[in-house]
mmCIF file of C-alpha atoms in Angstrom:
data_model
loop_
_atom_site.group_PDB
_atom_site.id
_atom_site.type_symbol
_atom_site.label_atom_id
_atom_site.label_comp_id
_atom_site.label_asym_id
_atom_site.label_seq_id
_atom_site.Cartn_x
_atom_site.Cartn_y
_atom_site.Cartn_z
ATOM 1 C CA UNK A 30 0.000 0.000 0.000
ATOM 2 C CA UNK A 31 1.251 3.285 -0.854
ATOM 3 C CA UNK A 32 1.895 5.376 2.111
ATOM 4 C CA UNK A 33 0.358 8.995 2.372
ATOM 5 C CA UNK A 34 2.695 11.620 2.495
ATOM 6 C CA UNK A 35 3.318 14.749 4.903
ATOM 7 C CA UNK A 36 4.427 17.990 3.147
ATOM 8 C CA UNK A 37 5.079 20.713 5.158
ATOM 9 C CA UNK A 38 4.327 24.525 3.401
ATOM 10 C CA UNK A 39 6.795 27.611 3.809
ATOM 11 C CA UNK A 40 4.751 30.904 2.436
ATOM 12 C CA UNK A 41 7.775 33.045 1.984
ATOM 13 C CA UNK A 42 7.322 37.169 1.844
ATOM 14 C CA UNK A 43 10.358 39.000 1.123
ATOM 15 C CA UNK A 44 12.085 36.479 2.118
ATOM 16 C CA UNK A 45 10.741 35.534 5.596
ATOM 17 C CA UNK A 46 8.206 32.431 6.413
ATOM 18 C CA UNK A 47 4.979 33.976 6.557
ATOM 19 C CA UNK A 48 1.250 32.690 7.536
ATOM 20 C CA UNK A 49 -2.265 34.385 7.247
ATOM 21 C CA UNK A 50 -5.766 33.117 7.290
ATOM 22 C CA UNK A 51 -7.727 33.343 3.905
ATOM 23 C CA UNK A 52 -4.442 34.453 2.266
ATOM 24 C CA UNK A 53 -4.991 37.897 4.453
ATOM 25 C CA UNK A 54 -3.351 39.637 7.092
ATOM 26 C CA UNK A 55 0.113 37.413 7.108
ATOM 27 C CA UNK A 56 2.406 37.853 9.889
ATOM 28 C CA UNK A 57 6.428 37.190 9.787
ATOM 29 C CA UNK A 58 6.873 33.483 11.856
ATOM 30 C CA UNK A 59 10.535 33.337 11.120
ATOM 31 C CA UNK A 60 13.864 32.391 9.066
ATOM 32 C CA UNK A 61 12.718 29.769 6.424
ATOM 33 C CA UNK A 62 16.468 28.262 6.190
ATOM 34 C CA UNK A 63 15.850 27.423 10.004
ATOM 35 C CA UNK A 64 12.481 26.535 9.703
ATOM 36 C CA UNK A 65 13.339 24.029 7.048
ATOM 37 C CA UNK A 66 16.133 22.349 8.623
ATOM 38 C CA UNK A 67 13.694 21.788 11.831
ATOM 39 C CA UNK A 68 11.121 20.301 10.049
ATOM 40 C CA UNK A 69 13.655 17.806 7.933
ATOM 41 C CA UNK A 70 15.011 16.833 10.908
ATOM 42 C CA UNK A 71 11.146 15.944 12.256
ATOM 43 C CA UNK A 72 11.013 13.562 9.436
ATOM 44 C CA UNK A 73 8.775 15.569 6.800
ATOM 45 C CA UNK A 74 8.262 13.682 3.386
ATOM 46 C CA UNK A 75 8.623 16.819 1.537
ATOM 47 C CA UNK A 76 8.943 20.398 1.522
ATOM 48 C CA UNK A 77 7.297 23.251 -0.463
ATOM 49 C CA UNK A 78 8.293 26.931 -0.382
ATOM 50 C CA UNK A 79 6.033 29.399 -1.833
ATOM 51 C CA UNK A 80 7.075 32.678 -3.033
ATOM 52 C CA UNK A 81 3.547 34.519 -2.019
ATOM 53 C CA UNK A 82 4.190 37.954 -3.610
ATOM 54 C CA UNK A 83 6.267 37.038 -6.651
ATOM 55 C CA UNK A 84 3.448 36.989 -9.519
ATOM 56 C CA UNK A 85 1.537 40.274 -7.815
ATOM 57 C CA UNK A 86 4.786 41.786 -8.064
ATOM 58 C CA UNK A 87 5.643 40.248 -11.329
ATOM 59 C CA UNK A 88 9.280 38.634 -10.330
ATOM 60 C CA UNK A 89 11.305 35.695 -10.099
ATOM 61 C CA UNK A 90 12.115 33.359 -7.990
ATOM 62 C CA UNK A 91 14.458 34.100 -5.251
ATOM 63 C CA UNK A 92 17.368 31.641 -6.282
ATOM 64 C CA UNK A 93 19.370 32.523 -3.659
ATOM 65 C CA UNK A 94 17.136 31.801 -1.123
ATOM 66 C CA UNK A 95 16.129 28.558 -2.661
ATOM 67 C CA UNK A 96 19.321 27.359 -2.629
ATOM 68 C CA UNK A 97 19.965 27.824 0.938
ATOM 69 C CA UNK A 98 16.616 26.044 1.944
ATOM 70 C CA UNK A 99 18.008 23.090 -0.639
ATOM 71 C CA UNK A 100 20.964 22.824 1.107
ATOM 72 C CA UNK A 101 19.454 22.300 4.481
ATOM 73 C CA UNK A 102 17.189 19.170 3.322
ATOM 74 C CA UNK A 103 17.265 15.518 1.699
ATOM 75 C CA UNK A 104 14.090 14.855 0.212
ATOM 76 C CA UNK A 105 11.454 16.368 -2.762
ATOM 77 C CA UNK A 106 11.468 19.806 -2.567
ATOM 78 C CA UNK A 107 8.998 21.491 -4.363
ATOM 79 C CA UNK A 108 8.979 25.459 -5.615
ATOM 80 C CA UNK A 109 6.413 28.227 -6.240
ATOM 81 C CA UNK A 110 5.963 31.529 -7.005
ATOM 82 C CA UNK A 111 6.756 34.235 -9.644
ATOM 83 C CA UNK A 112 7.967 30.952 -11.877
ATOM 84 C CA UNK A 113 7.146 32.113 -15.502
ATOM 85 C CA UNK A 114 8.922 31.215 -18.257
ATOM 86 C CA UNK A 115 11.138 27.462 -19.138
ATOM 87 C CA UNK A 116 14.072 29.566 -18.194
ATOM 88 C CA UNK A 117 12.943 30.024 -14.427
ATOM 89 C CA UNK A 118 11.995 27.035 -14.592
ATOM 90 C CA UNK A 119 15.281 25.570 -15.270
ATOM 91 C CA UNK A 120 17.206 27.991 -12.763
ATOM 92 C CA UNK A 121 14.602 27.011 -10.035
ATOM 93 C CA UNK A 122 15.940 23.309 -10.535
ATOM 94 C CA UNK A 123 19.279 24.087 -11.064
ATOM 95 C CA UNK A 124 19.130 26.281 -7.357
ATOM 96 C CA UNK A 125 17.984 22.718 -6.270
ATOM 97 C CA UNK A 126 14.390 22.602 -6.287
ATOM 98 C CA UNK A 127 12.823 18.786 -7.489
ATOM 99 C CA UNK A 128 9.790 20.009 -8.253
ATOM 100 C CA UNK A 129 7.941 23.102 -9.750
ATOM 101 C CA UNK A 130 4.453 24.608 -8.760
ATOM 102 C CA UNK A 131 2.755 26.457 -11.344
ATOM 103 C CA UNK A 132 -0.194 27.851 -10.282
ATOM 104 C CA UNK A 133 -1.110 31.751 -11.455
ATOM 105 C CA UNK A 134 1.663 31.224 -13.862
ATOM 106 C CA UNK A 135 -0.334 28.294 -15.414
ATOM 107 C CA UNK A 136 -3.704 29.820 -15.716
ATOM 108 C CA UNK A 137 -1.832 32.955 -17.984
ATOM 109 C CA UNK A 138 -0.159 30.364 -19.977
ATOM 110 C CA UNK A 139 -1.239 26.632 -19.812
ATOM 111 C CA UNK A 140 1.711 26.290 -22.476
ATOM 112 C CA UNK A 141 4.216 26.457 -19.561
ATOM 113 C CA UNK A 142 2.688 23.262 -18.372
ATOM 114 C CA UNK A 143 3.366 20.963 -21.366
ATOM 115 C CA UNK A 144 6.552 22.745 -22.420
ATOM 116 C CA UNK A 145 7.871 22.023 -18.234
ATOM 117 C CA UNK A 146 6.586 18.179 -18.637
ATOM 118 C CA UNK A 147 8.636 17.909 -21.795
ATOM 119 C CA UNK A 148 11.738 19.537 -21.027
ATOM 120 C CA UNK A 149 11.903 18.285 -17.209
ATOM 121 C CA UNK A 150 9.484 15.137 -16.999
ATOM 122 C CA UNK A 151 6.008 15.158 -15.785
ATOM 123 C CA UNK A 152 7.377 14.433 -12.413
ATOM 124 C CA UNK A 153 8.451 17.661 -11.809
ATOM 125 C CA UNK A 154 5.452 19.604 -12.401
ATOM 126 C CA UNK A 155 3.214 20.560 -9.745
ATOM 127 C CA UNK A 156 -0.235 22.292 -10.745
ATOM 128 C CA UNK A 157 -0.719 24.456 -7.837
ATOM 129 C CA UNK A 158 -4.175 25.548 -7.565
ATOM 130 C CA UNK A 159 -6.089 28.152 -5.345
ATOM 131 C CA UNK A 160 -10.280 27.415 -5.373
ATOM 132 C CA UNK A 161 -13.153 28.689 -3.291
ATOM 133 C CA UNK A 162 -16.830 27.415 -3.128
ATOM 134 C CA UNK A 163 -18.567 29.555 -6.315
ATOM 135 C CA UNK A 164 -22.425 27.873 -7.028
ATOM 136 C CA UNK A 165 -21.973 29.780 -11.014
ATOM 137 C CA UNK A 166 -19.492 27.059 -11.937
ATOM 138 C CA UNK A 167 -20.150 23.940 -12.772
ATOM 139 C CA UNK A 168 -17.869 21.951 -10.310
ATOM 140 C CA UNK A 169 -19.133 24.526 -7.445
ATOM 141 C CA UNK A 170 -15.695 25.611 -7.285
ATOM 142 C CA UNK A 171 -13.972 28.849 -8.491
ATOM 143 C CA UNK A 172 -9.674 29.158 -9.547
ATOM 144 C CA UNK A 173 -8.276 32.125 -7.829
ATOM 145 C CA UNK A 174 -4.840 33.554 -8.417
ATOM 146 C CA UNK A 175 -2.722 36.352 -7.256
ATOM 147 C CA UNK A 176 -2.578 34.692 -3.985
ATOM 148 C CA UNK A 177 -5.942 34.121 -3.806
ATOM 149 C CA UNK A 178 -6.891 37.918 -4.840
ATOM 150 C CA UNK A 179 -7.627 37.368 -8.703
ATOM 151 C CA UNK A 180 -10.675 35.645 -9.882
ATOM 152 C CA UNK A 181 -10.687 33.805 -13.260
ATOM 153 C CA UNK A 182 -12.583 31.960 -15.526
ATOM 154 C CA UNK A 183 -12.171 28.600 -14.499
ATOM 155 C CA UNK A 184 -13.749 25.977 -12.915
ATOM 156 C CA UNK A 185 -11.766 23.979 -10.725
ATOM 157 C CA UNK A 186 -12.424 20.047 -11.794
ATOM 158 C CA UNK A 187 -12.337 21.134 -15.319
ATOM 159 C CA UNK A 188 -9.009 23.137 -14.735
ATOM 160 C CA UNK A 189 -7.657 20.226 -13.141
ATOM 161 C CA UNK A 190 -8.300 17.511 -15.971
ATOM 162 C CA UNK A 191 -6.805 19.918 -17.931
ATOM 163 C CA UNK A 192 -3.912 20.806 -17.068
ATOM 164 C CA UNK A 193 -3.141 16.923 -15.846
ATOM 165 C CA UNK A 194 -3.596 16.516 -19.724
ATOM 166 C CA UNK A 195 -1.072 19.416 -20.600
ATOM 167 C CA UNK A 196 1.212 17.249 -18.395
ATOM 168 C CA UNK A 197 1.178 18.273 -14.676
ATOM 169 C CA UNK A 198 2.212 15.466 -12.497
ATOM 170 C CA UNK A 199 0.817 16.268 -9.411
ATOM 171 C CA UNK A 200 -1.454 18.398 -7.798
ATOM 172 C CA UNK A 201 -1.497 20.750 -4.564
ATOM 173 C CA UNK A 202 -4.988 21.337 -4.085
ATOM 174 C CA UNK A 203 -5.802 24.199 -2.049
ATOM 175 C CA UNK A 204 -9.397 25.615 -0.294
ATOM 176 C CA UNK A 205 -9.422 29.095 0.204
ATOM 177 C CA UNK A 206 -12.019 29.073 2.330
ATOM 178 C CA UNK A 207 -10.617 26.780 4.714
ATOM 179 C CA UNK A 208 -7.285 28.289 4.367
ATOM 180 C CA UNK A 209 -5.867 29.406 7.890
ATOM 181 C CA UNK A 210 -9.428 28.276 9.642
ATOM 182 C CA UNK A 211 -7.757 24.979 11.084
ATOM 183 C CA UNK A 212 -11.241 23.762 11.532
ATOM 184 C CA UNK A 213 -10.389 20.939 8.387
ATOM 185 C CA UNK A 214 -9.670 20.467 4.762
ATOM 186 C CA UNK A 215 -12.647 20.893 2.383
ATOM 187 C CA UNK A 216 -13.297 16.892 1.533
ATOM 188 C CA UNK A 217 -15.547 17.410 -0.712
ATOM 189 C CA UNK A 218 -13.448 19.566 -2.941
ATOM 190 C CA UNK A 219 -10.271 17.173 -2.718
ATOM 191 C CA UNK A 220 -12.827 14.056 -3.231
ATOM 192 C CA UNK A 221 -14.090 15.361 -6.440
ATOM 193 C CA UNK A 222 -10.819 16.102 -7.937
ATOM 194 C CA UNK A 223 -8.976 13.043 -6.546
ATOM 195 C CA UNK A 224 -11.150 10.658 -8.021
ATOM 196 C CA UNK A 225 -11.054 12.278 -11.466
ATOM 197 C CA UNK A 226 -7.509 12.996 -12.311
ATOM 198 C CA UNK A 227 -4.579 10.021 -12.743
ATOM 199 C CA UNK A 228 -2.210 12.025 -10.607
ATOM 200 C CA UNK A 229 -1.715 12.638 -6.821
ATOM 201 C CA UNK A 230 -3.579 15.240 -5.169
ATOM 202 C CA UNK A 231 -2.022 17.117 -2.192
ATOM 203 C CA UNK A 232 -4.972 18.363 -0.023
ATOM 204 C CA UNK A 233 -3.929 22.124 1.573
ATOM 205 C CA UNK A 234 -5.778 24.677 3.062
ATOM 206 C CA UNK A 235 -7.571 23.855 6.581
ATOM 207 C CA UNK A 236 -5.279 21.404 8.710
ATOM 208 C CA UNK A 237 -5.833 21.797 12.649
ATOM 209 C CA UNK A 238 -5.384 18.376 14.061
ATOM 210 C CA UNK A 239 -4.144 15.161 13.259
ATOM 211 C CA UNK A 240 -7.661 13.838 12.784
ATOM 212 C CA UNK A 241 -8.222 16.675 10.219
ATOM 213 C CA UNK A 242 -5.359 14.962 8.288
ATOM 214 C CA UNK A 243 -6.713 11.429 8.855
ATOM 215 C CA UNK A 244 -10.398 12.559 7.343
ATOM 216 C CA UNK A 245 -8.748 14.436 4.091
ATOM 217 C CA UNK A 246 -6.388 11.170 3.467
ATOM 218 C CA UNK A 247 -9.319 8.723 3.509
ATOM 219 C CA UNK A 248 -12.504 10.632 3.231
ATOM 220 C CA UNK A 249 -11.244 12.941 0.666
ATOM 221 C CA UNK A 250 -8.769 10.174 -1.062
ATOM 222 C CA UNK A 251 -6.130 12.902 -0.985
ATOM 223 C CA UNK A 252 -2.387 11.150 -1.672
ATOM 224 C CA UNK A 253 -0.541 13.692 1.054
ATOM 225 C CA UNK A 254 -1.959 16.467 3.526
ATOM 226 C CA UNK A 255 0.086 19.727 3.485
ATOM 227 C CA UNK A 256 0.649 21.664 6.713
ATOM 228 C CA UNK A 257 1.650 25.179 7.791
ATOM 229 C CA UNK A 258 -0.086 26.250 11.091
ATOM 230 C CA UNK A 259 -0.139 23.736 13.041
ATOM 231 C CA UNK A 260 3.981 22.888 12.985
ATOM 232 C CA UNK A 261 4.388 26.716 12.792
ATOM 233 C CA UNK A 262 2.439 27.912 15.818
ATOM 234 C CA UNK A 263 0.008 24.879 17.330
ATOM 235 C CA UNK A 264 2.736 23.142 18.856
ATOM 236 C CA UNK A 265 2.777 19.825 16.683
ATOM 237 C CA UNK A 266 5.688 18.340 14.902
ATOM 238 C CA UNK A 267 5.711 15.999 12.016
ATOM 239 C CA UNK A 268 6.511 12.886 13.792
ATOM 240 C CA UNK A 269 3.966 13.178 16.176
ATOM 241 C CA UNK A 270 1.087 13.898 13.574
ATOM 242 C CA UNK A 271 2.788 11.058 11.867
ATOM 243 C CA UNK A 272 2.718 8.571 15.220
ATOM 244 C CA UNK A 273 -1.428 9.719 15.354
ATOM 245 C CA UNK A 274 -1.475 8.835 11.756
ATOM 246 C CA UNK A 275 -0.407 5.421 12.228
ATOM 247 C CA UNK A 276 -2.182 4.506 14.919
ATOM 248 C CA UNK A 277 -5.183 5.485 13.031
ATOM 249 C CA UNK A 278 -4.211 3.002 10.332
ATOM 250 C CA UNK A 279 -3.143 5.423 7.537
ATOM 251 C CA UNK A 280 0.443 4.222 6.318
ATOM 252 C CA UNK A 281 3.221 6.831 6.138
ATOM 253 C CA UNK A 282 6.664 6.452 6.625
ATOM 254 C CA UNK A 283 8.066 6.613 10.697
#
């Protein structure tokens, strides 16, 4: 049986780990060289660092950054964030990243997906994808970007199948709405997209407890649970979510 993962999130803001609620009123939590280290060291599965401000501010990636937070860990590390072009791309991988998200990047130019997958494998692209409940689409869910402050056109399931078609290997599916709230993941949102795509689905976006983690792994068939708050600032580490995990009977690595 495939064990379920445990990712742990980094929002990075000029170039400090941030966290907000609702991608709103973010508050500086610390150094995310340190932060990564600690959370390594606590056994996380993998790591993602998001660049928060990059595509509002229309930059880069901070390359120098990301290579410091590379150096400091030994598993999948996955990138996000102002990544726009093959070329950032490439120097995102070549700082040390495994794995790239595209997420408001994507929506401007689903081209970057299938031109990534080709160039770098299918492995290492990440469709990162903000969505909030919206009755108008069909799916009942709405794509946001920005950081959660642009609406767009798209429905989320049919966003999804498409841009696992363009090539997208994985995908980190976040809930605005239960973003920051800590009262749960949105199941039905990750068990609508799960079922219907052919690649894993990373459920973000709502994670306050360890049984929070347990209902979004089985209820919502999610393949890994990202967290932020509660190894930030609740006063949980990854091994001990883990530990609650497995004596639940959901298998992840110890």
């Amino acid at each position: 049986m495939l064990k379920k993962r445990i990712i742990v999130c980094l929002d990075v803001k000029d170039g400090r780990t941030t966290k907000g609620v609702k991608f709103q009123n973010n508050v500086d939590i610390g150094d995310p060289v340190e932060m990564a280290k600690k959370y390594y060291e606590q056994g996380v599965d993998e790591l993602v660092f998001y660049d928060i401000m990059a595509s509002a501010r229309g930059r880069g990636p901070i390359l120098d950054l990301i290579s410091r937070v590379a150096e400091q860990v030994f598993i999948p590390f996955c990138v996000g964030g102002g990544i726009g072009s093959i070329e950032d791309i490439r120097s995102t991988i070549l700082a040390g990243a495994e794995k790239i998200s595209l997420n408001s990047q994507a929506v401007k130019n689903p081209d970057l997906i299938r031109e990534g997958a080709r160039i770098f494998g299918n492995q290492c692209i990440v469709l990162g994808m903000d969505a909030a409940k919206d009755d108008t689409c069909p799916s009942g869910y709405r794509v946001y970007i920005n950081g959660g402050r642009v609406k767009t056109d798209f429905d989320a399931l049919e966003w999804a199948k498409k841009a696992v078609n363009l090539g997208a290997g994985e995908i980190v599916l976040n809930s605005i709405d239960a973003d920051g709230m800590k009262n749960g993941y949105e199941i039905n949102l990750t068990k609508m997209i799960s079922e219907s795509v052919s690649v894993p689905v990373i459920a973000s976006g709502g994670g306050g407890k360890s049984e929070h983690l347990a209902d979004v792994l089985t209820q919502g068939k999610a393949d890994a649970a990202l967290i932020a708050s509660m190894v930030h600032s609740m006063g949980y580490t990854v091994d001990g979510i883990k530990r609650d995990l497995s004596k639940a009977g959901i298998p992840v690595r110890l």
